[in-house]
CSV table of C-alpha atoms and ligand atoms in Angstrom, one decimal:
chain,number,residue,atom,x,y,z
A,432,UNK,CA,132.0,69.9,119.6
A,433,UNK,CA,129.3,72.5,120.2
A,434,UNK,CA,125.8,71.3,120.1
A,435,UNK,CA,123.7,74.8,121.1
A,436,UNK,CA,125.2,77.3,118.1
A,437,UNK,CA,125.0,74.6,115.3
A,438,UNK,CA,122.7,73.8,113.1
A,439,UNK,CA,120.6,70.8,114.4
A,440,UNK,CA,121.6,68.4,111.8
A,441,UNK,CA,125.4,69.8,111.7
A,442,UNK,CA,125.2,68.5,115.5
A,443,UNK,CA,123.5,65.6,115.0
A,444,UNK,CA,126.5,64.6,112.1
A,445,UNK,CA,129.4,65.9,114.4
A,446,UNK,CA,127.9,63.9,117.5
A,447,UNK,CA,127.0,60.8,114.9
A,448,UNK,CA,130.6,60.3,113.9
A,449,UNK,CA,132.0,60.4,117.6
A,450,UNK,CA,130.3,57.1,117.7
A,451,UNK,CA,132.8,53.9,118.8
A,452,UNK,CA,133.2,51.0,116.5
A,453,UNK,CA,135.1,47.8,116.1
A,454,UNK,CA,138.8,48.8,115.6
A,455,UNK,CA,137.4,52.2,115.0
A,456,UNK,CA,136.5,51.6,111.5
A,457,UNK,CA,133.7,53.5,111.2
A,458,UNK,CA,131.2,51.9,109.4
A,459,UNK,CA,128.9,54.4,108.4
A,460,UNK,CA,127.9,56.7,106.2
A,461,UNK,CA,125.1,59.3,106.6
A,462,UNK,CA,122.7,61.5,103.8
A,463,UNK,CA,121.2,64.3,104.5
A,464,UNK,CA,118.0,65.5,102.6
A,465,UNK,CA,116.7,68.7,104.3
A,466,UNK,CA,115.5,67.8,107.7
A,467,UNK,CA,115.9,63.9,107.2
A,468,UNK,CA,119.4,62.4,108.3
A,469,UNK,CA,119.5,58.5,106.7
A,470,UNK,CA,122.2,56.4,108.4
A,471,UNK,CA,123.9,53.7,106.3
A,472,UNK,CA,125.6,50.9,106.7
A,473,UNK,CA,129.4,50.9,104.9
A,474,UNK,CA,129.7,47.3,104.1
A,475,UNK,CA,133.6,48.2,102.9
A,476,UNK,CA,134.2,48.7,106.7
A,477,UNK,CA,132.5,45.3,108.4
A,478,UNK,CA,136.0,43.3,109.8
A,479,UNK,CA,135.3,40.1,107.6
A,480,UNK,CA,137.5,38.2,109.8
A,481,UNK,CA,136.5,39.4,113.4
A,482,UNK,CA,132.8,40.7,112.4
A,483,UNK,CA,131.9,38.2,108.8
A,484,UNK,CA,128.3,39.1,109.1
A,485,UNK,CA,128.6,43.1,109.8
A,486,UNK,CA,127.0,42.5,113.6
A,487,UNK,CA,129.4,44.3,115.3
A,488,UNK,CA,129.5,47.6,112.3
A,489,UNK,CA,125.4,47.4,112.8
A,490,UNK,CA,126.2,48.1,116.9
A,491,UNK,CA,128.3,50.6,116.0
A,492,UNK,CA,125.9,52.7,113.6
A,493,UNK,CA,123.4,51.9,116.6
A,494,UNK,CA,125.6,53.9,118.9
A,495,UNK,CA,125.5,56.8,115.9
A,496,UNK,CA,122.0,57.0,115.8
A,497,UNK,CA,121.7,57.4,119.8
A,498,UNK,CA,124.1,60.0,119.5
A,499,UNK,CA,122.0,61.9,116.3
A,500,UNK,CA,118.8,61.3,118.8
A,501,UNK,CA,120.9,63.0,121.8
A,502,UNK,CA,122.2,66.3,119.2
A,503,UNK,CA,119.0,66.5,118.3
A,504,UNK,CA,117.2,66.5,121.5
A,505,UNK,CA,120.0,68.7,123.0
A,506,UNK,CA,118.9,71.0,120.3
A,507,UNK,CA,115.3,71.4,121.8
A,508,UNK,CA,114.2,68.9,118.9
A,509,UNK,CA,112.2,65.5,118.9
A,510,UNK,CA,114.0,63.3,116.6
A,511,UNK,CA,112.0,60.6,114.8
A,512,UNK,CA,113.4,57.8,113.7
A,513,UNK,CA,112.7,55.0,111.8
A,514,UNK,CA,114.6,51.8,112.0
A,515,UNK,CA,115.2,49.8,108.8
A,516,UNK,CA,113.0,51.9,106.6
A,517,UNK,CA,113.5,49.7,103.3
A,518,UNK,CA,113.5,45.8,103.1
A,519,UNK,CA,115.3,46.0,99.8
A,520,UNK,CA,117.9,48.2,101.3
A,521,UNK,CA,119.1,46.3,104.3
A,522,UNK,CA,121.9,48.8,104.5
A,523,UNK,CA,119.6,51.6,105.2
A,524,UNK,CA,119.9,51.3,108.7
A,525,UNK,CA,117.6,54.5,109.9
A,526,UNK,CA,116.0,57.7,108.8
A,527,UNK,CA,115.5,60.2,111.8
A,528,UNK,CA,113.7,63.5,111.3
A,529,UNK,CA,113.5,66.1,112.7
A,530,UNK,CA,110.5,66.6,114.4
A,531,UNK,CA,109.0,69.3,117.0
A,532,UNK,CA,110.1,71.2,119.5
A,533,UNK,CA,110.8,70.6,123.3
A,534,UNK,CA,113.0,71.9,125.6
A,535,UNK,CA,116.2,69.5,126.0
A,536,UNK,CA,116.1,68.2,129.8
A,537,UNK,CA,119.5,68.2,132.4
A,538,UNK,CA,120.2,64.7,131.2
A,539,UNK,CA,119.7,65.2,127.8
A,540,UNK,CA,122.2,67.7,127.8
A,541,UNK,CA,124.3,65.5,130.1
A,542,UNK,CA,124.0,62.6,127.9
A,543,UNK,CA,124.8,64.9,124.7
A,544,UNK,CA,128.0,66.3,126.1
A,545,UNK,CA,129.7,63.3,127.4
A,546,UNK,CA,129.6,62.1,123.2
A,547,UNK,CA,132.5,64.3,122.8
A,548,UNK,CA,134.4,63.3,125.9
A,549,UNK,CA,133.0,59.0,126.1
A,550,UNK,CA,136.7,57.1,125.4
A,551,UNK,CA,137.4,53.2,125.7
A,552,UNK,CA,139.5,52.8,128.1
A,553,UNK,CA,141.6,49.6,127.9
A,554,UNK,CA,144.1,50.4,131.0
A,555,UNK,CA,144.0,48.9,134.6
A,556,UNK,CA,141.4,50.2,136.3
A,557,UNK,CA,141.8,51.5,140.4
A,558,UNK,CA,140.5,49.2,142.7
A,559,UNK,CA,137.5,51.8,144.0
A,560,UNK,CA,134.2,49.6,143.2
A,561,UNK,CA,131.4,51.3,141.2
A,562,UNK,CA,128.6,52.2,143.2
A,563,UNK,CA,125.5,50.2,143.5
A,564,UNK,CA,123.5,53.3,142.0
A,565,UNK,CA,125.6,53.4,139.1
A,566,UNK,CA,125.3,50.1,138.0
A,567,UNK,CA,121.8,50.2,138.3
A,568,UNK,CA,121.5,53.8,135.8
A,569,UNK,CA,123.6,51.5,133.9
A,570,UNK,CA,121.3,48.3,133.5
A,571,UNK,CA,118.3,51.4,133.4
A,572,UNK,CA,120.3,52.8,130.3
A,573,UNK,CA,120.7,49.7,128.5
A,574,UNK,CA,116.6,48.6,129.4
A,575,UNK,CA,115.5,52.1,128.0
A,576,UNK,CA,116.4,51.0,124.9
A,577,UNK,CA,114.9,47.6,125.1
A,578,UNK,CA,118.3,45.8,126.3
A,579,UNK,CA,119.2,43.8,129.0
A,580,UNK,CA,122.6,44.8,131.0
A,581,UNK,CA,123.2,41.5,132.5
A,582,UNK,CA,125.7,42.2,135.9
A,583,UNK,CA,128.0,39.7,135.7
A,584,UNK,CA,128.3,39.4,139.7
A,585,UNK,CA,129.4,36.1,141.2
A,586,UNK,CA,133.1,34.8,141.2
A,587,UNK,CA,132.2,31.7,139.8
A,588,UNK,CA,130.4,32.9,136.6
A,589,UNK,CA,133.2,35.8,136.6
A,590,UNK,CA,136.0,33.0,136.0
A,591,UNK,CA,134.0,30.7,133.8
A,592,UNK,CA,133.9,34.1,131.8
A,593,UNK,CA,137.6,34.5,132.1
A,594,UNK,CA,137.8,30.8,130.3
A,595,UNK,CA,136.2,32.1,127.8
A,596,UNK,CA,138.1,35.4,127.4
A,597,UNK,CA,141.4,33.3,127.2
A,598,UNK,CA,140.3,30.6,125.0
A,599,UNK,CA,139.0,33.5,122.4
A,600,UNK,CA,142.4,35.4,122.8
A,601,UNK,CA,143.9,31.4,121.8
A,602,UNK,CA,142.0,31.3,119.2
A,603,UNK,CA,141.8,34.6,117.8
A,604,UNK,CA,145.9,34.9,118.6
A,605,UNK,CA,146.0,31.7,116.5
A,606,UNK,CA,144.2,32.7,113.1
A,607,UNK,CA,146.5,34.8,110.6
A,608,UNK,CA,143.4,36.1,109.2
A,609,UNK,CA,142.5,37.8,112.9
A,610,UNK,CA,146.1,38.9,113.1
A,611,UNK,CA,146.4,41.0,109.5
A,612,UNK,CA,143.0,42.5,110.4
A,613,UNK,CA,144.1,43.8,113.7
A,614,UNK,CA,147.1,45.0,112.1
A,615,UNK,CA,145.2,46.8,109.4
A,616,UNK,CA,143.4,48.6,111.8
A,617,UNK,CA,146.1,49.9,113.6
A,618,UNK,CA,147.2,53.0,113.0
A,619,UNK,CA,150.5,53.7,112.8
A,620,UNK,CA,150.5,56.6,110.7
A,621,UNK,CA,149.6,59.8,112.8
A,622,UNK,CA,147.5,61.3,110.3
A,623,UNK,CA,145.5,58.5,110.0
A,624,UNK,CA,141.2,59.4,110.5
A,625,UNK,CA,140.4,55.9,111.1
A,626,UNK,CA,141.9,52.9,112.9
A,627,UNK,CA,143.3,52.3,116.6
A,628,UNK,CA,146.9,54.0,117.6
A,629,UNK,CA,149.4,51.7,118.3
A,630,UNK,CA,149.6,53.9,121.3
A,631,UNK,CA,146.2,53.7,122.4
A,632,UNK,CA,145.8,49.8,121.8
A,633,UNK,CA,149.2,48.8,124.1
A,634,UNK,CA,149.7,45.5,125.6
A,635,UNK,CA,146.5,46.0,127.9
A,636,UNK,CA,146.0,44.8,131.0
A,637,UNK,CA,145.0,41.0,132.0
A,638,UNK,CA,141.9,39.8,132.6
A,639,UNK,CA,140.7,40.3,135.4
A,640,UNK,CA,142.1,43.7,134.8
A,641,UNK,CA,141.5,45.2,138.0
A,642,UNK,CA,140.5,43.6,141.9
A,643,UNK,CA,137.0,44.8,141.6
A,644,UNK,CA,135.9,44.2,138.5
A,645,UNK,CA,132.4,45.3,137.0
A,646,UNK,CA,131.8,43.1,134.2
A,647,UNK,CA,128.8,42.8,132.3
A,648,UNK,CA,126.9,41.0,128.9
A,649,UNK,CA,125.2,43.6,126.8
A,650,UNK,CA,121.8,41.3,125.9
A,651,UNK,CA,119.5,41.6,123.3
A,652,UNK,CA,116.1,40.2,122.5
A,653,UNK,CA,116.7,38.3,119.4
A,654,UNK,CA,119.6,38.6,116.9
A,655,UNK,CA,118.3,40.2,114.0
A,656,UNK,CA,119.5,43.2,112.2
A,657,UNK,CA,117.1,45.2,113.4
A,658,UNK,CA,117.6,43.6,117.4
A,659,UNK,CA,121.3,44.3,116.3
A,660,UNK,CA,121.0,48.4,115.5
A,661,UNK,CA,118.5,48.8,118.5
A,662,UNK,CA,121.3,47.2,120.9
A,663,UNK,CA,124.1,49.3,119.4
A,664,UNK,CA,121.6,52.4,120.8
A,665,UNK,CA,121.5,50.7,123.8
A,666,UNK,CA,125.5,50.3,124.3
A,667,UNK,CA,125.7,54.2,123.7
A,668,UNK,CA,123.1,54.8,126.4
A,669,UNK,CA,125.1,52.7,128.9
A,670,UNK,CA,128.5,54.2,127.5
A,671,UNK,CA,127.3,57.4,127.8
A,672,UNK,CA,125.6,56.8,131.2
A,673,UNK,CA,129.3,55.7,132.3
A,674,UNK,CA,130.5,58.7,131.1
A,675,UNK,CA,128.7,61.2,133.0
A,676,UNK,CA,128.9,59.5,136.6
A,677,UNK,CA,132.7,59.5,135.2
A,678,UNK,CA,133.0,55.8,135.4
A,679,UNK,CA,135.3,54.3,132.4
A,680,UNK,CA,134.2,51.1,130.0
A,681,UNK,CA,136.2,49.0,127.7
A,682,UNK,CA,134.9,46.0,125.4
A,683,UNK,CA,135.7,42.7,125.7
A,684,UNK,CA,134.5,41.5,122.4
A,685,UNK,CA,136.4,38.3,122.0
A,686,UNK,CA,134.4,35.7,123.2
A,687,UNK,CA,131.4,37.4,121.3
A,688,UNK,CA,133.1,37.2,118.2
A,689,UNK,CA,133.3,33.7,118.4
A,690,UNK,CA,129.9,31.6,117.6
A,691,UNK,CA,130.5,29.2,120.1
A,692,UNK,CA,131.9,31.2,122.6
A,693,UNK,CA,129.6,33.9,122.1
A,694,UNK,CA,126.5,31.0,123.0
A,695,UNK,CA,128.9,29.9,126.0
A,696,UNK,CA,128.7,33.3,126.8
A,697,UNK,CA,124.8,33.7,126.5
A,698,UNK,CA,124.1,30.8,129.3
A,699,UNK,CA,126.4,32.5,131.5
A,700,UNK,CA,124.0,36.0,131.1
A,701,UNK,CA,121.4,33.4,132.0
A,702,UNK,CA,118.8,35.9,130.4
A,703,UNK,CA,116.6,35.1,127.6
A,704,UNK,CA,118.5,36.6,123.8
A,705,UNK,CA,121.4,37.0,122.4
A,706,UNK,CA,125.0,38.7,123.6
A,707,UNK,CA,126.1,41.5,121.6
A,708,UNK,CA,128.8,42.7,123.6
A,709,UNK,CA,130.8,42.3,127.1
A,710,UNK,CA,131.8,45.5,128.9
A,711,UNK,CA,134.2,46.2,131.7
A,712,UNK,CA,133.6,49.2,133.8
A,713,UNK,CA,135.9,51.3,136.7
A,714,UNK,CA,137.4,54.1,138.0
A,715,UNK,CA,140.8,54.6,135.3
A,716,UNK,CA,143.0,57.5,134.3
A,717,UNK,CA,142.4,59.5,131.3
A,718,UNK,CA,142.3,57.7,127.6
A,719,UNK,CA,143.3,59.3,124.6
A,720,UNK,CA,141.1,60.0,121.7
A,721,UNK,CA,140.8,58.4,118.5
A,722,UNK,CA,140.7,60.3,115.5
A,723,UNK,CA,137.6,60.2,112.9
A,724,UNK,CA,137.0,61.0,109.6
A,725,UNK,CA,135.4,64.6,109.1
A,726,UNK,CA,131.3,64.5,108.5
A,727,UNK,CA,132.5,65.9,105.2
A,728,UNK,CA,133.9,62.5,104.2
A,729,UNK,CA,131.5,60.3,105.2
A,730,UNK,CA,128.1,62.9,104.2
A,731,UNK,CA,125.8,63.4,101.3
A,732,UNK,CA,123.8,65.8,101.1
A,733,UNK,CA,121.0,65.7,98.4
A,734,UNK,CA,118.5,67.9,97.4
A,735,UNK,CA,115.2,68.8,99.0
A,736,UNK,CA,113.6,69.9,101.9
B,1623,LIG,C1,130.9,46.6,118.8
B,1623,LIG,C2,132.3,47.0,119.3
B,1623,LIG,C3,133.2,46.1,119.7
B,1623,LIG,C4,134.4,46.5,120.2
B,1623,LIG,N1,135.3,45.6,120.6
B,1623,LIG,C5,136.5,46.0,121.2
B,1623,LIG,C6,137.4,45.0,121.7
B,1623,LIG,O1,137.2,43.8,121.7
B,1623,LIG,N2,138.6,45.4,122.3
B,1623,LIG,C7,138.9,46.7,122.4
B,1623,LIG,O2,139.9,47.1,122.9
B,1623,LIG,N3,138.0,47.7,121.9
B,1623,LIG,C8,136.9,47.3,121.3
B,1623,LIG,N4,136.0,48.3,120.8
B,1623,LIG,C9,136.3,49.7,121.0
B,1623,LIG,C10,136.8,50.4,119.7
B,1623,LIG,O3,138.1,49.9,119.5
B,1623,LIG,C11,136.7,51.9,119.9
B,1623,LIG,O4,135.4,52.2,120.0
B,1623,LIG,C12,137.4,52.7,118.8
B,1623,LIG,O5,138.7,52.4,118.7
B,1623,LIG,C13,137.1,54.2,118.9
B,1623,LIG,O6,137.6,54.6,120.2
B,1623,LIG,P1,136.7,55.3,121.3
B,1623,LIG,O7,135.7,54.3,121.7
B,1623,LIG,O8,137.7,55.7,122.4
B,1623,LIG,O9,136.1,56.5,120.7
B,1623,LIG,C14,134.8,47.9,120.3
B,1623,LIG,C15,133.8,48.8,119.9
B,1623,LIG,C16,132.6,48.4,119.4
B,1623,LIG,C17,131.5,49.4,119.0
């Protein structure tokens, strides 16, 4: 991906798509009128076992509009966006423009690059601990875009977690429903543009994954729509904040996935709001990339300027 020779919005649509989502379905869709870029929700791609009310697709455009922010600003613009332009269109999610100019900083340009290199990485983690500095970039990242990274540091809390992990994995191992949707979304066929590899998924590690785990609950303010896409921005801050201090991150969505779980998991964060998503974070070996559809697919572009 090249951010400085491309046309902004070319860049901010290559970076967009990079995005991560929920089995890697790739819930979005994006139109493009002149210098606007208008990010949509595709409700044919919410899980409706795992994700029935689309929460987990609306982080995942979230994470695409950080990254159109990040082209944009790596392309000397200022993007402007606009969350949740149009009540009757709840599946507009944003409109960013393109506004003036200003030189991109170092960690704009930081930020922007690791898009094309950010992976989930869902192997066993080496037993090196994660700096105190990093962790607190990483609760910074999440609280610049009005998030909470609760560090989940205590043993005890860290094995009532664990409960919760497991009796998700019961329950979610347990539903036939959960078990056709996983299997839907894994791709099996090489040439497939969305989906998980069988490869990439593998049998995973166990919790607790790794001796010197950094586990932490992704928090938001309330749990609307809106609370939803600004958290999913968040999530790519922190992600991408990983990235460049060259720390790796996988999800641990179960117990969030799971409404009574998912409040379980809130008093454990012990911070006013709402979980949207539990994050492990380490020092692991190289993850493979997962494919996407082309911005051609997933891109109209109508008239205008
Ligand atoms: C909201 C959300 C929840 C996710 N939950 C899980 C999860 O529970 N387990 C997992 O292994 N990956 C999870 N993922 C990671 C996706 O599978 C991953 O982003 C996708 O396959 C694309 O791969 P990439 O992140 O390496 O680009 C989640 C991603 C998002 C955005």
């Amino acid at each position: 991906m090249s951010l400085a020779s491309q046309d902004p919005v070319r860049a901010a649509l290559d970076a967009a798509i990079r995005a991560p989502s929920p089995h890697n379905s790739q819930p979005w869709r994006f139109r493009v009128c002149g210098d606007r870029i208008d990010v949509v929700l595709d409700g044919d791609r919410i899980l409706k076992v795992a994700d029935p009310e689309g929460r987990e697709a609306r982080l995942a455009c979230g994470a695409a509009i950080l990254n159109v922010r990040l082209a944009l600003r790596a392309a000397g613009r200022v993007p402007v966006e606009e969350l949740m332009p149009r009540r009757d269109a709840p599946e507009h999610l944003a409109t960013v423009r393109l506004g003036g100019w200003r030189p991109a900083t170092t960690d704009d340009l930081a930020l922007a690059r690791a898009i094309g290199y950010r992976r989930s990485n869902r192997r066993a983690f080496t037993s090196r601990e994660v700096p105190v500095w990093v962790r607190q970039a990483l609760v910074r990242a999440a609280a610049e875009e009005g998030a909470d990274l609760v560090v989940v540091h205590d043993a005890g809390r860290l094995a009532e977690l664990e409960v919760l992990v497991r009796e998700a994995e019961r329950l979610q191992a347990e539903d036939p429903a959960f078990q056709e949707e996983v299997r839907r979304w894994t791709a099996t066929d090489p040439s497939r543009e969305d989906g998980v590899p069988a490869a990439v998924v593998g049998r995973g590690p166990e919790w607790p994954y790794d001796r010197r785990p950094l586990v932490a609950v992704l928090v938001s303010g309330a749990d609307t729509r809106l609370e939803q896409v600004r958290a999913g921005q968040a999530l790519q801050r922190v992600l991408l904040r990983a990235t460049t201090a060259g720390v790796s991150v996988s999800f641990v969505s179960e117990p969030v996935e799971i409404p009574l779980l998912r409040a379980a998991v809130g008093r454990l964060a012990a911070v006013p709001g709402s979980p949207q998503v539990v994050l492990r974070f380490g020092y692991g070996f190289a993850a493979p990339a997962t494919r996407r559809r082309p911005v051609s697919a997933v891109t109209r572009y109508t008239g205008g300027g």
